[in-house]
Each structure stands twice: as structure tokens, then as C-alpha cells.
Short mmCIF file of C-alpha atoms and ligand atoms in Angstrom, two decimals:
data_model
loop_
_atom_site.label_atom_id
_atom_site.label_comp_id
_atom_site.label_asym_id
_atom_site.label_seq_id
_atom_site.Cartn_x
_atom_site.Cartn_y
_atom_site.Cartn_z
CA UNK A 12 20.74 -38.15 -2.03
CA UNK A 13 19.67 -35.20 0.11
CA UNK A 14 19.86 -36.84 3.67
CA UNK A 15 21.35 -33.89 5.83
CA UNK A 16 19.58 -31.72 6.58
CA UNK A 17 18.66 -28.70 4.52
CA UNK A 18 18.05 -24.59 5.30
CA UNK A 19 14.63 -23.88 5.30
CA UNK A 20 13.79 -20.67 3.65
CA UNK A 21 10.65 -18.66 4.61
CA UNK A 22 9.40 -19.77 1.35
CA UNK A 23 9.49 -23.53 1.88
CA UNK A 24 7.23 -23.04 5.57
CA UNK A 25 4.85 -21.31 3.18
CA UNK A 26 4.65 -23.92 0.86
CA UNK A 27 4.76 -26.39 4.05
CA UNK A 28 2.18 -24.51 5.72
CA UNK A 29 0.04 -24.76 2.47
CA UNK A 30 0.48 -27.74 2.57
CA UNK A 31 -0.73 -28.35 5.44
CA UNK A 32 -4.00 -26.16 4.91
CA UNK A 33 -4.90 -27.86 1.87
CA UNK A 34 -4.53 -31.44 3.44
CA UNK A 35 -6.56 -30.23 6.35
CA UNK A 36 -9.76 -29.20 4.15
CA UNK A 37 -9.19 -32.83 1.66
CA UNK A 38 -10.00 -34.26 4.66
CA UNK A 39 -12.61 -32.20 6.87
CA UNK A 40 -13.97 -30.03 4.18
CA UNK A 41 -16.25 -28.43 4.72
CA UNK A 42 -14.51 -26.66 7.55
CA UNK A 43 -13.76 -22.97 8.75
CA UNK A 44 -10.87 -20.98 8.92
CA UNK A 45 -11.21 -21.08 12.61
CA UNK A 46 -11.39 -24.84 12.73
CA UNK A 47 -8.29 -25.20 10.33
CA UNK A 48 -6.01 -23.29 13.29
CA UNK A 49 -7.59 -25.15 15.75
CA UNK A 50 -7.26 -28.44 14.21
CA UNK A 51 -3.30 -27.82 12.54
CA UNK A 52 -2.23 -25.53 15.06
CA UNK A 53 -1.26 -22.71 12.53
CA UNK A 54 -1.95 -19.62 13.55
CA UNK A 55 -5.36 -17.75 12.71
CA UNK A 56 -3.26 -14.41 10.75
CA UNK A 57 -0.90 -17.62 9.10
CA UNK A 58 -4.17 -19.57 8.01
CA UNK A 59 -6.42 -16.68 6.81
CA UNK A 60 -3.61 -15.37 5.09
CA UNK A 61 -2.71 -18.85 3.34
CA UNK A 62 -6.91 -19.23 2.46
CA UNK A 63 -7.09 -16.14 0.82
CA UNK A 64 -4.59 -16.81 -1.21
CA UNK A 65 -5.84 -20.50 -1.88
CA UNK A 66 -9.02 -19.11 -2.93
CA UNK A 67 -7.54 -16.51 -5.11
CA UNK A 68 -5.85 -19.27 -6.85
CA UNK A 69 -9.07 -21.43 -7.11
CA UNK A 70 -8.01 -23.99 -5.02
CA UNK A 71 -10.39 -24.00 -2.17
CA UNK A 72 -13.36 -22.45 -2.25
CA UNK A 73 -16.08 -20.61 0.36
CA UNK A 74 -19.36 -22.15 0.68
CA UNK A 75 -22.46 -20.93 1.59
CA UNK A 76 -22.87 -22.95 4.36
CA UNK A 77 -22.35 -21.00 7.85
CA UNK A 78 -21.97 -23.46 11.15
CA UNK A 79 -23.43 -21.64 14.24
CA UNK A 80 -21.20 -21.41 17.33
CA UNK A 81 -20.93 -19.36 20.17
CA UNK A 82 -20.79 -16.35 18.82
CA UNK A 83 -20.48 -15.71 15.20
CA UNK A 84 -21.34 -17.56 11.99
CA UNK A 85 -17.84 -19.51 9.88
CA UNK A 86 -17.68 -19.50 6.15
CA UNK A 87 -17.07 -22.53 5.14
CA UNK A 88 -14.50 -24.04 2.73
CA UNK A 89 -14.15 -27.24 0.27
CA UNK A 90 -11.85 -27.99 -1.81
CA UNK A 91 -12.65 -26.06 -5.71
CA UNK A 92 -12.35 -28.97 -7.90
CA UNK A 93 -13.50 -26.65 -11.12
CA UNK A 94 -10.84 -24.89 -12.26
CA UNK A 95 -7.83 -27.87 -12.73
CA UNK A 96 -7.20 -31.54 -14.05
CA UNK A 97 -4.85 -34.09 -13.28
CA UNK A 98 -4.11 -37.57 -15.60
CA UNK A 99 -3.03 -40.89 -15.39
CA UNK A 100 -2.34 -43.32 -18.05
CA UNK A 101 -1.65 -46.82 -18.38
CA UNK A 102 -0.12 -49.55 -20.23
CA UNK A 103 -1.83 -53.25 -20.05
CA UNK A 104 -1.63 -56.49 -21.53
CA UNK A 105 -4.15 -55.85 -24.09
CA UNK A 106 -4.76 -52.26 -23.97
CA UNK A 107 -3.96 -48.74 -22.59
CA UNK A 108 -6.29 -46.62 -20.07
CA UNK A 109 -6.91 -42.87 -19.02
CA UNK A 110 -8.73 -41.82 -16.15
CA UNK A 111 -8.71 -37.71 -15.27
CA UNK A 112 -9.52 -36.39 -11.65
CA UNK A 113 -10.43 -33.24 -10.34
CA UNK A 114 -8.81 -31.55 -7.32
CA UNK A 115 -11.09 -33.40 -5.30
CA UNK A 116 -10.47 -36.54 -6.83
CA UNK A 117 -13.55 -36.55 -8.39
CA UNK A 118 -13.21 -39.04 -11.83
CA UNK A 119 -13.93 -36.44 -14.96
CA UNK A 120 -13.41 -39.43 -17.14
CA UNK A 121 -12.24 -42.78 -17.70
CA UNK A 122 -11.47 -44.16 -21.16
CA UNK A 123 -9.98 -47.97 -22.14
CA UNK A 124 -8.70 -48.46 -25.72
CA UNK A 125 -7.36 -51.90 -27.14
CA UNK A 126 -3.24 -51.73 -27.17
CA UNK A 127 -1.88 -54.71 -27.78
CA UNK A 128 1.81 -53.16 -25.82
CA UNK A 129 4.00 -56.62 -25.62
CA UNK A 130 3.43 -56.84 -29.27
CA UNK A 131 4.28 -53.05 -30.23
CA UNK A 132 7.39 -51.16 -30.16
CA UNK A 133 8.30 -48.84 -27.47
CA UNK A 134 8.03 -45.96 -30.22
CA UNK A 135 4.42 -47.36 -31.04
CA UNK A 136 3.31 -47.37 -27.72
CA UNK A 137 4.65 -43.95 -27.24
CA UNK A 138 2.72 -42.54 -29.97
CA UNK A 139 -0.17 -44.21 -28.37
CA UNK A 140 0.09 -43.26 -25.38
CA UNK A 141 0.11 -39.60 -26.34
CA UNK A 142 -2.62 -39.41 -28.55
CA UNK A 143 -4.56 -40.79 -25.96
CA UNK A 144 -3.28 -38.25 -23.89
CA UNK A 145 -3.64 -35.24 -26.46
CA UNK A 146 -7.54 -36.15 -26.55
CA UNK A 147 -8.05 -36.24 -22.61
CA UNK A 148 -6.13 -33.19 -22.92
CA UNK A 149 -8.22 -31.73 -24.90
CA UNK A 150 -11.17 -33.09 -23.67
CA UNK A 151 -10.82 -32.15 -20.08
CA UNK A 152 -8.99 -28.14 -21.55
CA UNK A 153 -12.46 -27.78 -23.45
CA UNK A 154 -14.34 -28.28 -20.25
CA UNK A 155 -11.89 -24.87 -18.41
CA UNK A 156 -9.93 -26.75 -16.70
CA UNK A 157 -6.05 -26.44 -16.83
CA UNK A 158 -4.30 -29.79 -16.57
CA UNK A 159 -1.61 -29.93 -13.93
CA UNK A 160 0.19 -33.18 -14.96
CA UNK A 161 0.23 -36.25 -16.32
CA UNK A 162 1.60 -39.44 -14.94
CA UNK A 163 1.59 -43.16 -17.07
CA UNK A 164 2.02 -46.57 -15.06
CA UNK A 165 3.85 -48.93 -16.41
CA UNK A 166 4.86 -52.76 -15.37
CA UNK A 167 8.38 -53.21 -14.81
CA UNK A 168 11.16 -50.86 -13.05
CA UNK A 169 11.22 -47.32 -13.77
CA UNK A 170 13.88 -45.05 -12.10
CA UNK A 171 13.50 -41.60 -10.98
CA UNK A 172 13.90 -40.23 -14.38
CA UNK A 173 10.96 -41.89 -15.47
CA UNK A 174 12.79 -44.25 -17.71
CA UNK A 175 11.99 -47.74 -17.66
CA UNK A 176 15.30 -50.07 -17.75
CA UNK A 177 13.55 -53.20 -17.47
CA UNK A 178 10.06 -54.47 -18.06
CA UNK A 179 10.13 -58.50 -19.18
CA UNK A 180 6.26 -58.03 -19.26
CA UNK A 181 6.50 -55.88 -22.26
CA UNK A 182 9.54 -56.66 -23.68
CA UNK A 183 11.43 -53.12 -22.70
CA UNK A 184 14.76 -52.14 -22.18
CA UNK A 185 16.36 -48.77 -21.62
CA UNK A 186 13.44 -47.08 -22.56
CA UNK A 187 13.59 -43.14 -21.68
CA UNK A 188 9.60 -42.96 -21.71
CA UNK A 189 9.02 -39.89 -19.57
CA UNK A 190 11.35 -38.02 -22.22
CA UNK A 191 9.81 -39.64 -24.97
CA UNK A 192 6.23 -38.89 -24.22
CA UNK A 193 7.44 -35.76 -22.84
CA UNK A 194 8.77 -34.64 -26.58
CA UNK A 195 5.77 -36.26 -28.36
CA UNK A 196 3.36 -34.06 -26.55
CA UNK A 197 5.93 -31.28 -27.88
CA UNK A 198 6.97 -30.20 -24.18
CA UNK A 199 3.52 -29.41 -22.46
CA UNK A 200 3.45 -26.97 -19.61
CA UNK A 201 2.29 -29.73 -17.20
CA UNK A 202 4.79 -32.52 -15.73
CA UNK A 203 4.95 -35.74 -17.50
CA UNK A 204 5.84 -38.74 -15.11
CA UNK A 205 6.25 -42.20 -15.49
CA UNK A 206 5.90 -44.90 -12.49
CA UNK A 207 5.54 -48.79 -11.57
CA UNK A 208 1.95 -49.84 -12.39
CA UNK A 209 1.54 -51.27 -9.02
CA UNK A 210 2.88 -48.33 -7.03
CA UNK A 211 0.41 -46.13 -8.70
CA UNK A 212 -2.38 -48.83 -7.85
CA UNK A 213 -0.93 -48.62 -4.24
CA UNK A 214 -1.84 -44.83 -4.24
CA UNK A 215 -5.17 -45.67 -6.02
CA UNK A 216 -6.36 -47.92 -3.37
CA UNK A 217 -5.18 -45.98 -0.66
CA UNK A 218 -7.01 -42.61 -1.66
CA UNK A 219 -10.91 -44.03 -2.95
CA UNK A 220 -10.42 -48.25 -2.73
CA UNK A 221 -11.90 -50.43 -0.38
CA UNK A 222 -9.25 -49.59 1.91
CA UNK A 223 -8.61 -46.06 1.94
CA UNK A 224 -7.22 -44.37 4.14
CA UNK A 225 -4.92 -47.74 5.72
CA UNK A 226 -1.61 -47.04 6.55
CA UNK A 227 -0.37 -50.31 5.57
CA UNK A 228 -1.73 -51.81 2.51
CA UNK A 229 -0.36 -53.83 -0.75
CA UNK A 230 -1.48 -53.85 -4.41
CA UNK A 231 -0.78 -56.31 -6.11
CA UNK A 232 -1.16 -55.75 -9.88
CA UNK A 233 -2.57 -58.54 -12.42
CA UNK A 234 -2.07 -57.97 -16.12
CA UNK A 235 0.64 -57.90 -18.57
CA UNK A 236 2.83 -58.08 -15.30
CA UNK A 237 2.24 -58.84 -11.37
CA UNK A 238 3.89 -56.08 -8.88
CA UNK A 239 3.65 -55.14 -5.76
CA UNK A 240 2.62 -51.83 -4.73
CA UNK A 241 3.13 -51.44 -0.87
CA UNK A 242 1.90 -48.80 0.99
CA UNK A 243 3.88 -49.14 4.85
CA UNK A 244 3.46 -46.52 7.47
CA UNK A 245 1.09 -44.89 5.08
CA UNK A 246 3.96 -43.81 2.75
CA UNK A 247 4.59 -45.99 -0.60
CA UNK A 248 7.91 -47.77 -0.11
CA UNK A 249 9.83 -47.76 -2.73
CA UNK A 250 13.48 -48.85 -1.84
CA UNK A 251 16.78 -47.25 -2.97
CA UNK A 252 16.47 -47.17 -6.81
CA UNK A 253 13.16 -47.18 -6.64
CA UNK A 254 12.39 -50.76 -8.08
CA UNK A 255 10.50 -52.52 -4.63
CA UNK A 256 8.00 -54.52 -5.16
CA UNK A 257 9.10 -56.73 -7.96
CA UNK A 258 7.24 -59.72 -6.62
CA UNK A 259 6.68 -60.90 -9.88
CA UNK A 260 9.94 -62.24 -10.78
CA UNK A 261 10.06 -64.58 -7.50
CA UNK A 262 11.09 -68.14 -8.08
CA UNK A 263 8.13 -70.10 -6.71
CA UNK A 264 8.98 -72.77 -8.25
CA UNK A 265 12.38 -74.20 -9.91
CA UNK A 266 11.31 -76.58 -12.55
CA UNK A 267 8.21 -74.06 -13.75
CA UNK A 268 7.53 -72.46 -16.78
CA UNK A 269 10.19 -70.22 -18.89
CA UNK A 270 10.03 -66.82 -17.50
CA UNK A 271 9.86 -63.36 -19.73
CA UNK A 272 12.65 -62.45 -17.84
CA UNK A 273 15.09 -65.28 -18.57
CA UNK A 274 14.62 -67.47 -14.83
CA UNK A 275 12.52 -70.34 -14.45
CA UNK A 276 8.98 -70.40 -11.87
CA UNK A 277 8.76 -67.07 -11.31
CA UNK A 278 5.24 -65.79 -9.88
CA UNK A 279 4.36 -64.04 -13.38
CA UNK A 280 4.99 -67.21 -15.15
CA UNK A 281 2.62 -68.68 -12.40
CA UNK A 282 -0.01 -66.57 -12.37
CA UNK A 283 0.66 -63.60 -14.84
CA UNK A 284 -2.46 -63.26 -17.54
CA UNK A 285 -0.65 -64.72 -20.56
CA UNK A 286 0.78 -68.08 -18.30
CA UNK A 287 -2.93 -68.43 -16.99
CA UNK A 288 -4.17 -68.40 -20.23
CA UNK A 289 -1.20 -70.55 -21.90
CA UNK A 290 -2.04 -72.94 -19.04
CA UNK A 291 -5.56 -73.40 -18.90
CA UNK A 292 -6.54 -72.21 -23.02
CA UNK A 293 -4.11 -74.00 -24.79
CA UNK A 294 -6.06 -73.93 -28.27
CA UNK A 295 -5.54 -70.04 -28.30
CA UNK A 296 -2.12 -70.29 -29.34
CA UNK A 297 -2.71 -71.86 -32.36
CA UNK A 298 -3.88 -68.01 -33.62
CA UNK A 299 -0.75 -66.57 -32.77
CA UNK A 300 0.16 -64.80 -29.83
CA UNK A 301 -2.54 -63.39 -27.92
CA UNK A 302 -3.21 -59.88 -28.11
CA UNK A 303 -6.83 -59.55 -26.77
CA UNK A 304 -7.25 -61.08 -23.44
CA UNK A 305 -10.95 -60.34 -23.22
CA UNK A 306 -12.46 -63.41 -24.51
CA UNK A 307 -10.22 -65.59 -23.41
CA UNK A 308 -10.88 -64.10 -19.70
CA UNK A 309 -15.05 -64.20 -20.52
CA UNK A 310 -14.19 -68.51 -21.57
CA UNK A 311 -12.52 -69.13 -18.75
CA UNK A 312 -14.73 -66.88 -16.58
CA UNK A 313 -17.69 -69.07 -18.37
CA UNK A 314 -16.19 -72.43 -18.05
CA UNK A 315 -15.18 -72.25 -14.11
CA UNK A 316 -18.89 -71.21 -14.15
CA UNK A 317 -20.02 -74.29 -15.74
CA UNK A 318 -17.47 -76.13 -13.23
CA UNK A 319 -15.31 -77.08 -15.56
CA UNK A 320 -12.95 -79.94 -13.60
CA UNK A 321 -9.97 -79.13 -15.40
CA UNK A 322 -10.77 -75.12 -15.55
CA UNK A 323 -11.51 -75.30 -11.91
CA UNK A 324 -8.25 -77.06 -10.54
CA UNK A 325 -6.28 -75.10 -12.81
CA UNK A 326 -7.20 -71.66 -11.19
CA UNK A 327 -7.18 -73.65 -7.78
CA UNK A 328 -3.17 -74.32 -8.41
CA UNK A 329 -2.96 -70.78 -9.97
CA UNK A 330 -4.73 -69.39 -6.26
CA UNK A 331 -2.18 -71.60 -4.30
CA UNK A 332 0.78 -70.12 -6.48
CA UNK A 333 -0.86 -66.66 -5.27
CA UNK A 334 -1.70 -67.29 -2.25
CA UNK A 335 2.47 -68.34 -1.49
CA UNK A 336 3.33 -64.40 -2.90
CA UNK A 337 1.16 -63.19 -0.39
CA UNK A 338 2.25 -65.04 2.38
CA UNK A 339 5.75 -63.27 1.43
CA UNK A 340 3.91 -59.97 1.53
CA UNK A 341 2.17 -60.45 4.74
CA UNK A 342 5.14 -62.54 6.34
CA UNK A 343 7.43 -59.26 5.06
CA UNK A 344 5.29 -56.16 5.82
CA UNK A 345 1.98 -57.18 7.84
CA UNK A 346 -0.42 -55.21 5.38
CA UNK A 347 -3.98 -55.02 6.84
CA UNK A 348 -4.62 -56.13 3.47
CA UNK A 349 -3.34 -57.33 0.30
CA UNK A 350 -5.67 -55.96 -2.59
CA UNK A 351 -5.57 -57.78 -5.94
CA UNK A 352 -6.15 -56.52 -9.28
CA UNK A 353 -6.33 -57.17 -13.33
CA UNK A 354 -7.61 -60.97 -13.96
CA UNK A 355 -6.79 -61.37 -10.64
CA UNK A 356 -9.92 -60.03 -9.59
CA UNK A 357 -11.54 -60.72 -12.50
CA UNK A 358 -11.46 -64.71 -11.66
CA UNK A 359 -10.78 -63.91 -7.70
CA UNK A 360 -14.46 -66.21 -7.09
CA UNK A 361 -12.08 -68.69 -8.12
CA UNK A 362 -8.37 -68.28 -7.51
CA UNK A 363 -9.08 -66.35 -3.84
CA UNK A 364 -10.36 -69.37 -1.63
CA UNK A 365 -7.25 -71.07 -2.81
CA UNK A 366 -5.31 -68.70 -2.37
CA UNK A 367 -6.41 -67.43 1.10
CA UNK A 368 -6.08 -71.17 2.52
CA UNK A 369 -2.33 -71.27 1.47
CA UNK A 370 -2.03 -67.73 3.14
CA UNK A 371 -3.19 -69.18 5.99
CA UNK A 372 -0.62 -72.09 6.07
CA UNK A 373 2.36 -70.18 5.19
CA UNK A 374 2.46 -67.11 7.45
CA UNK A 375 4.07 -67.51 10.52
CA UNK A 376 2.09 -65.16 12.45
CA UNK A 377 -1.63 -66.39 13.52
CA UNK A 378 -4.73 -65.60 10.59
CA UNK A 379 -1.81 -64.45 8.50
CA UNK A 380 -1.23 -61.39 10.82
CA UNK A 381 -4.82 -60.20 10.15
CA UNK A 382 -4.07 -59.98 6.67
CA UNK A 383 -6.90 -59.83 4.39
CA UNK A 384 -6.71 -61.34 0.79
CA UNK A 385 -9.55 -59.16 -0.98
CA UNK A 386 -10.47 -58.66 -4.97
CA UNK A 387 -9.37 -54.96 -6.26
CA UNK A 388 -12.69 -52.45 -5.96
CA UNK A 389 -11.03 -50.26 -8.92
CA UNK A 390 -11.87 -52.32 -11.79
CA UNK A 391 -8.92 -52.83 -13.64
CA UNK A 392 -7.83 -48.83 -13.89
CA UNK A 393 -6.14 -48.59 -10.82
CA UNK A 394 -2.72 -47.70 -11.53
CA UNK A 395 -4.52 -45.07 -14.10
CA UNK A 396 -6.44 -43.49 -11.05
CA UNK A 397 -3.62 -43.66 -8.95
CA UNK A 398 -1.50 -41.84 -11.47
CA UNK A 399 -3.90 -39.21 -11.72
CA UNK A 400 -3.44 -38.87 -8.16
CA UNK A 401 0.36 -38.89 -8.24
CA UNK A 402 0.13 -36.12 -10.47
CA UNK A 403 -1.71 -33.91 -8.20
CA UNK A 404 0.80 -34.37 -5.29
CA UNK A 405 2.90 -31.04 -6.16
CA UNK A 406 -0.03 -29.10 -5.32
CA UNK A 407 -0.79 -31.28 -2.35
CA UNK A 408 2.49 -30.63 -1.20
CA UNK A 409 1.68 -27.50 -1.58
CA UNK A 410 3.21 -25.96 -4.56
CA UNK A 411 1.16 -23.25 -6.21
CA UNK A 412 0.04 -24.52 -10.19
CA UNK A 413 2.01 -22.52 -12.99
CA UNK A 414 -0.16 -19.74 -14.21
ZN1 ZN B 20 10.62 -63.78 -14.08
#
């Protein structure tokens, strides 16, 4: 790993200083040239020069708007969220997602289609993924915009290479997806990524969820798998392979359930969609294995409703089993908050009292170190939103999009 430091060309301050610029008007836009040197402490020659060519690349845009100061009128800029696209995929329980974003993070669309994954092959669920990913393509191409990359979530640990060596949730092993998906979209001239699920969420939440903008903040995914995506010091941390956050596969319990990953007890076997619904629907086995999770999440939604005793103290002991995860969480990293997501959220009404109370009790710090236990805002397509905002970092960072 690149740890000592490295020569800095001309070049990379450019790209730095771009950077910089482009952060600057994501966050104050609309703004003026004059504010950007003020406010970054560029210089005015460095920033006018770095606007221009910003503009002539379509990626910030002059507005009409003037601001009146002493002396003379600013043009002011925004971001230009026209001219490109950025995707993110994902792979569920019961089906796969899309969601496409503007420069500005503005959502150009968000499609759901039923994918039963844990049941498919890895070849399958390649081919699915990339049709889905030809037709947003094409969808958001037809509409002028060029895409600049594509990134697909996935639950389980995937390496820097984008291949996925492990994932008990869907049954995975060695799987090269990034190359995979790479070749069935026949080599596209936009990056193809692959990262954690929860990660991605992380991102998700901390760009346009409840929480944006926190420095410290954890995701913690509910579906086919449960992950932890941790945003600390307002950078995702994501250890020395790359695989932190596997929350999922902590023993909570000895003598529980069989685990997908071979242990006993572990959280996902506690609280993962398929235990909860093994646990608390045990008719809906008889059919075979589950591979729609939709009615059986509307039942169980219905029967705590109708305060069902056994329904009810089932997602109580499922909210204490929670509730202990995130007291590792907040006992670990302090998060402001912990944001959950999936069927998580979808039966929080029920699972989150419990669950806060045995926050409560377990951390050692007082009101679990002003913690807060909160239901997901981003309805289920998190780590698809937050991929599409992974794959507009290389332009955040200030890297000019391929022509
Ligand atoms: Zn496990």
C-alpha cells in the first residue's frame, strides 16, 4: 500500500485544486468566483482559471443570478447536473434495484425488479444485473446524458478488485463480479465497481438521509444480509482488506439458530429477513424456500397491527437481538446515530422500542453516548443511491470525465 509519501506533480494540485472548487460549489452553490477564493483560499487567477474550464466541461454552470456587493455584480455558479449520469445497483433478498443521479445528486430514476439472488447462480444474477443496467443505460443515454460509472452493492465482503470472496447471504464464493459484469456489458467506457451493500448505504445516508452531512454515522443494512456501514470522522471506514463492518456474523447467541455461514447465533440468523420470517411465519416454508419477501413482510406487518401476542413478542426478542448489535456499534465507534434499513425499518414501529431499551442497558457510556437508534429515510434503495454516489467520486475528486 502507498503509505510514503508520494511526488506531487503539477497535474495532481490541478486535479486537487478541482477538487476542491467543485466541492466548494456542491455545497454553497450558488456562489461566485470571488466567494470560492475567499472561502478555499485558492487564488482568484487559480479559481477563474479552474471555472472556466469546469464550465467548458459542463460541470458547473453560470446562472443568471447576480448578488450585489460593494462594487460590482458576481455571476453565479451551480453545479450543471444536465450533461452526465452516475448508477448504482443492487442485489436484495428478493430482488435487485437501480437508482441513477445527476451531478447534483438529483434521483433521474429509481427502478425495483423481483430477483430472487440466494436462489440464482452468480452467472444468473450477473446477467441480471446487467440488463438492468443496459436499460438505465439506455434510458438515462436517450435523455443526453453520458454515464460516468456504475457501481452494484452487494451483501457480503468484496475486496478492492470488486470481487466478492464471501457472501453467506447469497450463497457466493470467489465470485469476480466487477469483471464479470464488466465483460457482460462488453467493456463500457464508464467504471464498473462493486462494494459492501452497507458501505454504499453509509454513503447514501450521509449525502441526502436523515442524517446528512454527520461525520460519524452507521448503516446498518436489513435484507438478504445485515452489515454495517460506518461512516467515522466523516470518512467510511473500511479496515485493511476492506471487509469492516461484518456485524452480521456476530455470535449473539451460542445455542441459536444455524447460521448461512456455518457458526451458530450469529446476528443475521437473529434478525436477518429470512430468520425473522422462519421464526415468526413458520407455515411459509411448507412452499419451498422463500423467494418473495413482500407478503410475508405485509402479514407480519398486518398481524403486529392486529397485536398479534405471539407476532408482537417475537419482533420484541428480534428488537432486543438488535438492539445488543448496536450497543457494539455505539460502545465501538460513538455514531451520532445508527440508521437502520431493509425490514428493519419496514417493522422498526415494532422491533425499535425494543431495541432502543436494550441499547440503553448495554452501552457503557450514559443515553448510549447520544446514540440515536432511528428507521432508514431511504426506503429500502439505499445502498443503490449510495452507489450512484460512489460512482461519481472520481469527478468529485476531481478527475475530468473521459470525452
Ligand atoms: Zn453467521
Amino acid at each position: 500500500m502507498q503509505n510514503d509519501p508520494q511526488p506531487t506533480d503539477l497535474g495532481d494540485v490541478r486535479v486537487a485544486n478541482r477538487a476542491v472548487v467543485l466541492r466548494h460549489v456542491r455545497v454553497h452553490a450558488p456562489c461566485s468566483r470571488a466567494d470560492i477564493a475567499a472561502r478555499t483560499g485558492l487564488n482568484k487567477a487559480t479559481v477563474s482559471s479552474l471555472v472556466g474550464e469546469l464550465i467548458e466541461r459542463r460541470l458547473v454552470r453560470e446562472t443568471g443570478l447576480t448578488e450585489n456587493r460593494i462594487g460590482r455584480p458576481a455571476t453565479m455558479l451551480v453545479l450543471d447536473g444536465e450533461p452526465y449520469a452516475a448508477l448504482g445497483l443492487q442485489v436484495g433478498a428478493d430482488e435487485l434495484a437501480a437508482v441513477a443521479v445527476d451531478l447534483g445528486g438529483n434521483r433521474l430514476l429509481t427502478w425495483r425488479r423481483a430477483f430472487a439472488a440466494p436462489a440464482a447462480t452468480p452467472a444468473e444474477t450477473v446477467r441480471a444485473l446487467a440488463a438492468l443496467a443496459r436499460r438505465a443505460t439506455a434510458r438515462v443515454a436517450g435523455e443526453g446524458r453520458a454515464v460516468l460509472g456504475l457501481t452494484v452493492g452487494v451483501p457480503g465482503l468484496v475486496d478492492a478488485a470488486g470481487c466478492v470472496p464471501l457472501s453467506p447471504a447469497l450463497g457466493w464464493r470467489d465470485v469476480p463480479l466487477a469483471d464479470q459484469l464488466r465483460a457482460a456489458l462488453r467493456d463500457p467506457d464508464f467504471t464498473v465497481a462493486v462494494d459492501n451493500e452497507a458501505n454504499l448505504a453509509a454513503l447514501a445516508e450521509q449525502r441526502h438521509g436523515a442524517q446528512a452531512g454527520a461525520t460519524d454515522l452507521v448503516h446498518l443494512t436489513g435484507g438478504a444480509g445485515i452489515g454495517a456501514g460506518a461512516i467515522v470522522d466523516g470518512r467510511l471506514l473500511r479496515g485493511s482488506r476492506g471487509f469492516a463492518g461484518e456485524i452480521g456474523h456476530l455470535c449473539l447467541d451460542p445455542t441459536g439458530p444455524a447460521c448461512a455461514c456455518g457458526r451458530s447465533g450469529c446476528l443475521e440468523a437473529l434478525v436477518g429477513l429470512p430468520a425473522v420470517v422462519r421464526r415468526l411465519l413458520p407455515d411459509t416454508a411448507e412452499d419451498g424456500p422463500v423467494t418473495d419477501f413482500l407478503p410475508e413482510l405485509d402479514r407480519l406487518k398486518a398481524l403486529a397491527g392486529q397485536d398479534d401476542p405471539t407476532v408482537r413478542a417475537g419482533l420484541a426478542e428480534t428488537g432486543r437481538h438488535l438492539g445488543h448489535a448496536v450497543a457494539v456499534l455505539a460502545d465501538l465507534l460513538n455514531p451520532e446515530a445508527v440508521l437502520v434499513g431493509g425490514h428493519l425499518a419496514t417493522l422498526g414501529p415494532w422491533l425499535l422500542p425494543a431495541a432502543r431499551a436494550e441499547l440503553a442497558a448495554r452501552t457503557l457510556a450514559p443515553e448510549a453516548g447520544g446514540c440515536r437508534l432511528e428507521a432508514s429515510t431511504l426506503g429500502g434503495i439505499a445502498a443503490a443511491l449510495g452507489g450512484a454516489t460512489a460512482a461519481l467520486a472520481t469527478v468529485e475528486s476531481g478527475r475530468l470525465p473521459v470525452r
